[in-house]
Coordinates of C-alpha atoms in Angstrom, one line a residue:
X543 CA 141.0 121.2 29.2
X544 CA 142.6 119.3 32.2
X545 CA 142.2 121.5 35.0
X546 CA 144.9 119.5 36.9
X547 CA 147.5 121.2 34.5
X548 CA 150.4 123.0 36.1
X549 CA 149.4 126.2 34.3
X550 CA 145.2 126.0 34.6
X551 CA 146.0 126.1 38.4
X552 CA 148.4 128.8 38.3
X553 CA 146.5 131.1 36.6
X554 CA 143.3 130.2 38.3
X555 CA 144.8 130.8 42.0
X556 CA 146.5 133.6 40.9
X557 CA 143.6 135.3 39.5
X558 CA 142.1 134.2 42.9
X559 CA 144.7 136.0 45.1
X560 CA 145.0 139.2 42.8
X561 CA 140.8 139.6 42.7
X562 CA 141.1 139.6 46.7
X563 CA 144.3 142.2 46.5
X564 CA 142.0 144.3 44.6
X565 CA 138.7 144.0 46.1
X566 CA 138.7 142.7 49.4
X567 CA 137.6 146.2 50.3
X568 CA 134.5 146.2 48.7
X569 CA 133.9 142.5 49.6
X570 CA 134.6 143.6 53.4
X571 CA 132.4 147.1 53.2
X572 CA 128.8 148.8 52.0
X573 CA 129.8 150.9 49.6
X574 CA 127.2 152.7 48.2
X575 CA 126.5 154.8 44.8
X576 CA 122.8 156.1 43.0
X577 CA 121.9 152.5 42.3
X578 CA 123.5 150.1 45.1
X579 CA 121.3 151.9 47.3
X580 CA 118.2 151.5 45.9
X581 CA 118.5 147.6 45.2
X582 CA 119.3 146.5 48.8
X583 CA 118.8 144.3 50.6
X584 CA 117.1 142.8 47.2
X585 CA 117.0 143.4 43.9
X586 CA 118.8 143.1 40.4
X587 CA 117.7 146.5 39.0
X588 CA 115.9 146.8 35.4
X589 CA 115.4 143.6 33.4
X590 CA 113.3 143.4 30.2
X591 CA 112.9 147.0 29.2
X592 CA 116.7 147.6 29.2
X593 CA 116.7 144.1 26.8
X594 CA 118.3 142.4 30.1
X595 CA 115.8 139.5 29.3
X596 CA 118.2 136.8 31.7
X597 CA 118.1 139.3 34.1
X598 CA 114.1 139.2 34.2
X599 CA 113.7 135.3 34.4
X600 CA 116.4 135.5 37.6
X601 CA 114.4 138.2 39.3
X602 CA 111.8 136.3 39.1
X603 CA 113.3 133.0 40.3
X604 CA 114.7 135.3 42.9
X605 CA 110.9 136.6 44.1
X606 CA 110.0 132.8 44.4
X607 CA 113.0 131.8 46.3
X608 CA 114.2 134.8 47.8
X609 CA 117.7 134.7 47.5
X610 CA 119.4 137.6 45.5
X611 CA 120.1 139.2 48.9
X612 CA 122.8 142.5 48.2
X613 CA 125.4 140.8 50.4
X614 CA 128.9 141.7 49.2
X615 CA 131.0 139.2 50.4
X616 CA 128.8 136.3 48.7
X617 CA 128.2 138.5 46.0
X618 CA 131.8 139.8 45.0
X619 CA 133.5 135.5 45.6
X620 CA 130.8 134.9 43.4
X621 CA 132.0 136.9 40.6
X622 CA 135.8 136.6 41.0
X623 CA 135.4 132.7 41.1
X624 CA 133.3 133.0 37.8
X625 CA 136.0 135.8 36.0
X626 CA 138.8 133.1 37.3
X627 CA 137.5 130.5 35.4
X628 CA 137.0 132.8 32.4
X629 CA 140.4 133.6 32.1
X630 CA 141.3 129.7 32.5
X631 CA 139.4 129.3 29.3
X632 CA 140.5 131.9 27.6
X633 CA 144.1 130.3 28.0
X634 CA 143.4 127.3 27.1
X635 CA 141.5 128.1 24.1
X636 CA 144.5 130.4 23.1
X637 CA 146.7 127.5 23.8
X638 CA 149.0 130.0 25.9
X639 CA 151.9 126.8 27.2
X640 CA 154.1 129.6 29.2
X641 CA 152.8 129.8 33.2
X642 CA 154.4 133.0 33.7
X643 CA 152.5 134.7 30.6
X644 CA 149.3 132.2 31.6
X645 CA 149.7 134.0 35.4
X646 CA 150.6 138.2 34.9
X647 CA 147.7 138.0 32.2
X648 CA 145.4 136.4 34.9
X649 CA 146.2 139.5 37.4
X650 CA 145.3 141.5 34.4
X651 CA 141.6 140.2 33.6
X652 CA 140.9 140.6 37.5
X653 CA 142.2 143.5 38.4
X654 CA 140.9 145.7 35.3
X655 CA 138.9 148.7 35.9
X656 CA 135.9 147.4 34.2
X657 CA 135.9 144.4 37.5
X658 CA 135.9 147.1 39.9
X659 CA 133.6 149.4 38.4
X660 CA 131.1 146.2 38.0
X661 CA 132.0 145.6 41.8
X662 CA 130.5 149.6 42.4
X663 CA 127.0 147.6 41.5
X664 CA 127.0 144.8 43.9
X665 CA 123.0 144.0 43.9
X666 CA 124.2 142.4 39.8
X667 CA 128.1 141.9 40.0
X668 CA 127.9 138.6 40.1
X669 CA 125.9 138.1 36.9
X670 CA 127.7 140.5 35.4
X671 CA 130.5 138.5 35.6
X672 CA 128.2 135.5 34.2
X673 CA 128.1 137.0 31.1
X674 CA 131.4 138.0 30.9
X675 CA 132.0 134.2 31.5
X676 CA 129.5 133.3 29.1
X677 CA 130.9 136.0 26.4
X678 CA 134.4 133.8 26.6
X679 CA 132.5 130.4 27.1
X680 CA 131.1 131.2 23.7
X681 CA 134.3 131.6 21.8
X682 CA 135.6 128.5 23.8
X683 CA 132.8 126.1 22.6
X684 CA 132.5 127.2 19.3
X685 CA 136.3 126.5 18.9
X686 CA 136.2 123.4 20.5
X687 CA 133.4 121.3 18.9
X688 CA 133.3 123.1 15.6
X689 CA 130.0 122.9 13.8
X690 CA 128.5 121.7 17.2
X691 CA 130.1 124.3 19.0
X692 CA 128.2 126.9 16.6
X693 CA 125.1 125.8 18.6
X694 CA 126.5 125.7 22.0
X695 CA 128.3 129.4 21.4
X696 CA 125.2 131.1 19.9
X697 CA 123.1 130.0 23.1
X698 CA 126.3 131.2 25.2
X699 CA 126.4 134.6 23.5
X700 CA 122.7 134.7 23.7
X701 CA 122.6 134.4 27.4
X702 CA 125.1 136.5 27.8
X703 CA 124.2 139.4 25.8
X704 CA 120.3 138.9 28.0
X705 CA 122.7 139.5 31.0
X706 CA 124.6 142.2 30.2
X707 CA 124.7 143.5 26.4
X708 CA 128.3 145.6 26.6
X709 CA 130.4 142.6 26.9
X710 CA 129.7 141.5 22.9
X711 CA 133.3 143.1 21.9
X712 CA 134.8 140.4 24.4
X713 CA 133.7 137.5 22.1
X714 CA 134.6 139.3 19.1
X715 CA 138.0 140.4 20.0
X716 CA 138.7 136.9 21.4
X717 CA 137.4 135.4 18.1
X718 CA 140.0 138.1 16.4
X719 CA 143.2 137.3 18.5
X720 CA 142.9 133.5 17.5
X721 CA 142.3 134.6 13.9
X722 CA 145.5 135.9 14.3
X723 CA 147.2 133.4 16.2
X724 CA 146.4 130.8 13.1
X725 CA 147.7 133.5 10.9
X726 CA 151.1 133.6 12.6
X727 CA 151.4 130.1 13.7
X728 CA 151.7 129.4 9.6
X729 CA 150.1 126.3 9.9
X730 CA 146.9 127.3 8.4
X731 CA 146.0 128.5 4.8
X732 CA 145.0 131.8 4.1
X733 CA 141.6 130.5 3.2
X734 CA 141.3 128.3 6.2
X735 CA 141.6 131.3 8.1
X736 CA 139.6 133.1 6.0
X737 CA 136.9 130.4 6.4
X738 CA 137.1 130.3 10.2
X739 CA 136.9 133.8 10.4
X740 CA 133.3 133.8 8.6
X741 CA 132.2 131.0 11.2
X742 CA 133.3 133.4 14.1
X743 CA 131.2 136.0 12.5
X744 CA 128.3 134.0 11.7
X745 CA 128.5 132.6 15.6
X746 CA 128.2 135.8 16.3
X747 CA 125.1 136.9 14.1
X748 CA 123.2 134.2 15.3
X749 CA 123.9 135.0 19.0
X750 CA 122.8 138.1 18.7
X751 CA 119.7 137.1 16.4
X752 CA 118.8 134.5 19.5
X753 CA 119.1 137.3 21.7
X754 CA 117.2 139.5 19.6
X755 CA 114.4 137.2 19.7
X756 CA 113.8 135.9 23.3
X757 CA 114.2 139.9 24.0
X758 CA 111.0 140.7 21.7
X759 CA 109.6 137.6 22.8
X760 CA 110.0 138.6 26.8
X761 CA 108.3 142.5 25.5
X762 CA 105.8 140.8 24.4
X763 CA 105.0 138.6 27.3
X764 CA 104.8 141.5 29.7
X765 CA 103.5 143.7 27.4
X766 CA 106.4 146.3 27.6
X767 CA 108.7 148.6 25.6
X768 CA 112.0 148.8 25.7
X769 CA 113.5 151.6 27.8
X770 CA 114.3 155.3 26.0
X771 CA 117.3 155.7 29.2
X772 CA 120.8 156.0 27.1
X773 CA 119.4 155.5 24.1
X774 CA 119.1 152.0 24.6
X775 CA 115.5 151.6 22.2
X776 CA 118.2 152.6 19.7
X777 CA 120.8 150.3 20.5
X778 CA 122.5 148.7 17.5
X779 CA 120.5 151.4 14.9
X780 CA 123.1 152.6 13.0
X781 CA 122.6 155.7 9.9
X782 CA 125.0 154.7 7.1
X783 CA 125.9 158.6 7.2
X784 CA 127.2 158.0 10.8
X785 CA 128.9 154.7 10.4
X786 CA 132.3 156.3 9.4
X787 CA 132.4 158.8 12.3
X788 CA 131.8 155.9 14.6
X789 CA 134.4 153.7 12.9
X790 CA 136.8 156.9 13.0
X791 CA 136.0 157.3 17.3
X792 CA 136.1 153.3 18.0
X793 CA 139.5 152.9 16.1
X794 CA 140.6 156.5 17.0
X795 CA 140.1 155.9 21.2
X796 CA 142.1 152.7 21.0
X797 CA 145.4 154.4 19.1
X798 CA 145.4 157.5 21.5
X799 CA 144.6 155.4 24.5
X800 CA 148.5 155.7 25.5
X801 CA 147.8 159.7 25.5
X802 CA 143.6 159.8 27.1
X803 CA 142.1 158.5 30.0
X804 CA 140.5 156.1 28.3
X805 CA 137.3 155.0 31.0
X806 CA 140.1 155.1 33.9
X807 CA 142.1 151.8 32.0
X808 CA 145.3 154.5 31.4
X809 CA 144.6 157.3 34.1
X810 CA 148.2 157.2 35.3
X811 CA 151.5 157.4 33.3
X812 CA 152.6 153.9 33.9
X813 CA 150.3 152.2 32.7
X814 CA 150.0 154.5 29.6
X815 CA 154.2 154.0 29.2
X816 CA 153.7 150.3 29.7
X817 CA 150.8 150.1 26.7
X818 CA 153.2 151.9 24.6
X819 CA 156.2 149.5 25.2
X820 CA 153.8 146.5 25.1
X821 CA 152.5 147.9 21.4
X822 CA 156.0 147.7 19.9
X823 CA 156.5 144.4 21.5
X824 CA 153.6 143.1 19.7
X825 CA 154.6 144.6 16.8
X826 CA 158.1 143.3 16.4
X827 CA 156.7 139.9 17.4
X828 CA 154.6 139.7 15.3
X829 CA 157.0 141.0 12.1
X830 CA 159.6 138.5 12.9
X831 CA 157.0 135.7 13.1
X832 CA 155.7 136.5 9.7
X833 CA 159.2 136.9 8.4
X834 CA 160.8 133.6 10.4
X835 CA 157.6 131.7 8.7
X836 CA 158.1 133.6 5.6
X837 CA 154.4 133.8 4.9
X838 CA 152.5 134.3 1.9
X839 CA 151.7 137.5 0.8
X840 CA 147.9 136.2 1.2
X841 CA 149.2 135.8 4.6
X842 CA 150.5 138.9 5.8
X843 CA 147.4 140.5 3.9
X844 CA 145.1 138.8 6.7
X845 CA 147.6 139.6 9.1
X846 CA 147.0 143.5 8.5
X847 CA 143.0 143.0 8.3
X848 CA 143.0 141.8 11.2
X849 CA 145.1 143.7 12.9
X850 CA 143.2 146.8 11.6
X851 CA 140.0 145.1 13.0
X852 CA 141.3 144.6 16.4
X853 CA 140.5 147.8 17.5
X854 CA 136.9 147.9 16.0
X855 CA 136.5 144.5 17.8
X856 CA 137.9 145.6 21.0
X857 CA 136.2 148.8 21.2
X858 CA 132.9 147.7 19.9
X859 CA 130.6 149.3 22.6
X860 CA 131.3 152.8 20.8
X861 CA 129.1 151.6 18.0
X862 CA 126.8 149.6 19.9
X863 CA 125.9 152.3 22.0
X864 CA 126.2 155.6 19.8
X865 CA 123.4 157.0 21.3
X866 CA 123.9 156.7 25.4
X867 CA 126.7 157.6 27.7
X868 CA 129.6 154.9 28.2
X869 CA 131.5 154.5 31.6
X870 CA 134.2 152.0 32.7
X871 CA 131.9 149.4 33.6
X872 CA 130.9 148.7 29.7
X873 CA 134.3 148.6 27.9
X874 CA 135.5 145.2 29.2
X875 CA 136.9 144.0 25.7
X876 CA 139.6 146.1 25.8
X877 CA 141.7 143.8 28.6
X878 CA 142.5 142.1 25.2
X879 CA 145.1 144.6 24.2
X880 CA 147.1 143.1 27.0
X881 CA 146.6 139.6 25.4
X882 CA 148.2 140.3 22.2
X883 CA 152.2 140.0 23.5
X884 CA 151.4 137.0 25.5
X885 CA 150.0 135.7 22.6
X886 CA 152.7 136.9 20.5
X887 CA 155.3 135.6 22.9
X888 CA 154.2 132.3 23.7
X889 CA 153.9 131.9 20.0
X890 CA 157.5 132.4 19.4
X891 CA 158.5 129.9 21.8
X892 CA 156.0 127.4 20.5
X893 CA 157.1 127.3 16.8
X894 CA 159.6 124.7 16.9
X895 CA 159.9 124.8 13.2
X896 CA 161.0 128.8 12.7
X897 CA 164.1 128.8 10.2
X898 CA 166.5 130.5 12.5
X899 CA 169.1 129.6 15.2
X900 CA 167.5 128.0 18.2
X901 CA 169.5 129.5 20.4
X902 CA 168.6 133.0 19.3
X903 CA 165.1 132.3 19.4
X904 CA 165.3 131.2 23.1
X905 CA 166.8 134.3 23.9
X906 CA 164.4 136.9 21.6
X907 CA 161.8 135.1 23.5
X908 CA 163.2 135.4 26.7
X909 CA 163.8 138.8 26.5
X910 CA 160.7 139.5 25.1
X911 CA 158.6 137.0 27.6
X912 CA 160.3 138.8 30.8
X913 CA 159.3 142.5 29.2
X914 CA 156.1 141.3 28.7
X915 CA 155.4 140.0 32.1
X916 CA 157.4 142.3 34.0
X917 CA 155.1 145.4 32.1
X918 CA 152.0 143.4 33.4
X919 CA 152.6 143.0 37.0
X920 CA 153.5 146.6 37.1
X921 CA 150.4 147.7 35.5
X922 CA 148.4 144.8 37.4
X923 CA 149.8 146.6 40.8
X924 CA 148.8 150.0 39.6
X925 CA 144.8 148.4 38.5
X926 CA 145.1 146.8 42.6
X927 CA 146.1 150.6 43.6
X928 CA 143.2 152.1 41.6
X929 CA 140.9 149.7 42.4
X930 CA 141.1 150.4 46.3
X931 CA 141.7 153.5 45.8
X932 CA 138.3 153.9 44.1
X933 CA 136.4 151.8 46.9
X934 CA 137.7 154.4 49.5
X935 CA 136.8 157.7 47.6
X936 CA 133.3 155.6 47.5
X937 CA 133.3 154.7 51.4
X938 CA 134.2 158.2 52.2
X939 CA 131.2 159.5 50.0
X940 CA 129.1 156.6 51.5
X941 CA 129.4 157.8 54.9
X942 CA 129.1 161.9 54.3
X943 CA 126.3 160.9 52.3
X944 CA 124.8 159.7 54.9
X945 CA 125.7 162.2 57.8
X946 CA 124.4 164.7 55.5
X947 CA 120.9 163.2 54.8
X948 CA 120.9 162.3 59.1
X949 CA 121.2 165.6 59.7
X950 CA 118.7 166.6 57.6
X951 CA 116.3 164.4 59.3
X952 CA 116.8 165.6 62.3
X953 CA 116.1 169.3 61.4
X954 CA 113.1 168.3 60.0
X955 CA 112.3 166.2 63.0
X956 CA 112.9 169.7 65.4
X957 CA 111.0 171.9 63.0
X958 CA 107.9 173.1 64.7
X959 CA 104.3 171.3 63.8
X960 CA 106.6 168.2 62.2
X961 CA 104.4 164.8 63.0
X962 CA 105.1 161.5 60.7
X963 CA 102.0 161.6 59.2
X964 CA 103.2 164.7 56.6
X965 CA 104.4 163.7 53.3
X966 CA 107.6 165.5 52.4
X967 CA 108.6 167.8 49.4
X968 CA 112.6 168.2 48.4
X969 CA 112.2 171.6 46.4
X970 CA 115.8 171.5 43.4
X971 CA 119.0 169.9 44.1
X972 CA 121.4 170.1 46.6
X973 CA 124.2 173.0 45.9
X974 CA 125.6 173.5 49.5
X975 CA 128.8 174.9 48.5
X976 CA 130.0 173.4 52.3
X977 CA 129.2 169.8 50.8
X978 CA 132.3 168.6 49.6
X979 CA 133.9 164.9 48.8
X980 CA 137.6 165.9 48.4
X981 CA 138.0 162.5 46.9
X982 CA 136.0 164.2 43.8
X983 CA 139.0 166.6 43.0
X984 CA 141.2 163.2 42.4
X985 CA 142.3 162.7 38.7
X986 CA 143.0 159.2 39.4
X987 CA 140.4 157.5 41.5
X988 CA 136.9 158.2 38.5
X989 CA 136.0 155.0 37.6
X990 CA 132.6 155.5 36.2
X991 CA 129.7 154.4 38.0
X992 CA 131.7 154.9 41.5
X993 CA 129.4 158.0 42.2
X994 CA 132.1 160.7 43.2
X995 CA 133.0 161.8 40.0
X996 CA 129.7 162.2 38.9
X997 CA 128.5 165.7 38.3
X998 CA 125.8 165.6 41.0
X999 CA 126.5 164.1 44.7
X1000 CA 124.2 161.0 45.4
X1001 CA 122.4 163.1 47.6
X1002 CA 120.4 164.1 44.7
X1003 CA 120.0 161.2 42.7
X1004 CA 116.6 159.3 42.4
X1005 CA 117.3 156.8 45.2
X1006 CA 117.6 159.2 48.3
X1007 CA 114.8 157.9 49.9
X1008 CA 116.3 154.9 49.8
X1009 CA 119.5 156.1 52.1
X1010 CA 116.8 157.7 55.1
X1011 CA 115.3 154.4 54.8
X1012 CA 118.1 151.8 55.1
X1013 CA 120.5 154.1 57.4
X1014 CA 117.9 156.3 59.6
X1015 CA 115.1 153.6 59.6
X1016 CA 112.9 156.4 58.4
X1017 CA 110.9 156.1 55.1
X1018 CA 109.3 159.8 54.0
X1019 CA 106.3 159.7 52.0
X1020 CA 107.3 161.9 49.2
X1021 CA 104.9 164.1 47.2
X1022 CA 104.8 163.7 43.4
X1023 CA 106.7 165.4 40.8
X1024 CA 103.5 167.9 39.9
X1025 CA 102.8 168.9 43.4
X1026 CA 106.5 169.8 43.8
X1027 CA 106.4 171.6 40.5
X1028 CA 103.3 173.6 41.8
X1029 CA 104.9 174.2 45.3
X1030 CA 108.1 175.4 43.9
X1031 CA 105.7 178.4 42.1
X1032 CA 104.3 179.3 45.6
X1033 CA 105.8 182.4 47.0
X1034 CA 106.4 181.0 50.1
X1035 CA 108.4 178.7 48.6
X1036 CA 110.1 180.9 46.5
X1037 CA 110.5 183.2 49.6
X1038 CA 112.3 180.7 51.5
X1039 CA 116.3 180.4 51.9
X1040 CA 118.0 177.3 50.4
X1041 CA 119.5 174.1 52.5
X1042 CA 121.0 174.2 54.7
X1043 CA 120.7 177.6 56.0
X1044 CA 117.8 178.5 59.1
X1045 CA 114.6 178.7 57.5
X1046 CA 115.2 176.3 54.4
X1047 CA 113.4 173.5 56.3
X1048 CA 109.3 174.3 57.0
X1049 CA 105.8 173.1 57.6
X1050 CA 103.5 174.4 54.9
X1051 CA 100.4 173.2 53.7
X1052 CA 100.8 170.1 55.4
X1053 CA 103.6 169.4 53.7
X1054 CA 107.2 169.4 55.4
X1055 CA 109.1 171.6 52.7
X1056 CA 113.3 171.2 51.8
X1057 CA 114.2 173.6 49.6
X1058 CA 117.8 172.6 48.7
X1059 CA 117.8 175.3 45.7
X1060 CA 115.7 178.2 43.4

C-alpha cells in the first residue's frame, strides 16, 4: 500500500472533508445524552463487566496518566482520522482503482449514521473508531500476509471486540465482499475460493476465541461477572429453536431496508430509492460479469451462496444480540451494502480479458460508474444533512434539560427551611406535559443514542445528578432507593402535588422532597 498513490490521497482527504462537514457541529459544541454527561470530564464507561476488556485496560492507563478527558474537538478529530485510514485500507484490500468511486465510498463511510451515533458518546468515540479500524485492519492483514496474516488478523479482531463487540459484522461483510470479487473476477477456481472462505471464517473464529479467553481472564482477575444489562451476559448464546427466526430477521431487515427505516440508515425517501437503484445496478453488474466470463456452474453457485450470506454478515448484530436492544451505533456492518456496487463497477473495467467489445464495455462502465457515483453522492449529502439535524436536536435537548434542572435547583433553594446539608429525594419520574422538545416530533432526526427520541427525557435518566454538578456547580446528596420507596408510601408525600406545580417541593423529615409523579 503506497500512501502516495493518487487514489489513497484523494480517498483520505475526501473522508476528512466530508467528516468535518457532517460532524463539525459535534466537535465544536458540547452535546449531551444520558451517558456522555456522566463521563465528563473523564471516563470511558463500563469496561470488563460489559465484555470490553480493552476499555478496562485503557481506563487504567488513563487513571495513571490522566489523558482521557471528554474533549469533543480532540476525540472527534481522532475518530475521523482513524475512520479515514480505515476506508483507505478497504480501498486497498479490494484493489479499487477508480478514484471517483473511492472518493464517493469514503464520503458514505465517514458520514454514515453509525458514525454520527458514535459522536453522541463523545467520551468514547475515539475508542469505538479504533475498534472499527481494527475490524477492517484484521481483514487487510489476513489477506495481505496470508498464513502469517492469520495471527495478525486474529489479534486485531480480538482487540477490536475487546473495545466494542458490535463491529464484528464489519469484518465478516468485508470478507464476503472479497470472496465475491474473487468469484466475479474469474481468476480463481471454485475450490480456491472455498478454501479462502474457510480460512477467513477460521480467522474470525480464532479472533473471537482470543477475545473470549482474554475477557474471561480479565473477569477472573477483577473478580467480576458479565452484566445482565441489555443481555450482555447472554451475547452469542443462541438456541437452535430460535436460530431460524433470527436468520429470517437478519436477512429480512436488509431486504426490507428500502421500505423501512433501518436504524436511521434508510430514514429518507431519497436514501431508500438510491438503495433500490444501487441494488439493481449491482445485480445487473454481477450477472454481466458472470456472463462475460462464461463462469462455470460451480462459480455461479458460489456467487449465489455468497449473495445469500452477505445480508447475514451485514446484519449479524441481530444474531449476536438476540436478547438486547439494537440501535444505530451497532450496525456499522450495513455500510458495506454501498461498497458492493463500487466493487462491481470497478471490476468491470479492470477485467481486460472480458470477451466483449471494448468500446461497449467502456460505455457500460462509464454509465454504471457515473450512476453509482451520483447516487452515493446523493446519499452522502442526505447523511450529512441528517447528522447535522441530529446534532441540532441534541443541542436544544441539552439546553432544555439544563434550563429545566436549573429552574428546579432555584426553587429548591427558595424552599423554606432549605440548607445545603439536606439530602434530596426524587419521587417518581418527570411527567411534566409543559416540558417538550419539538425535535422529538421529527421522524428524521432520531438516530439511536441522541437522547431526544428516547421514551423518557434526559431529566429522568440515572445521570441526572451529573447535570447539577457540571452545569450548576452543585452536587446534591441523594438518598438511597430504599429511602425513596419508604418516602413514596408516606401519606404526606402522597398528598403532595407533582412538579412543577406549587407545593411539589418541600422539606420533610430533614429531606428535600421533589415529587415528580405519583
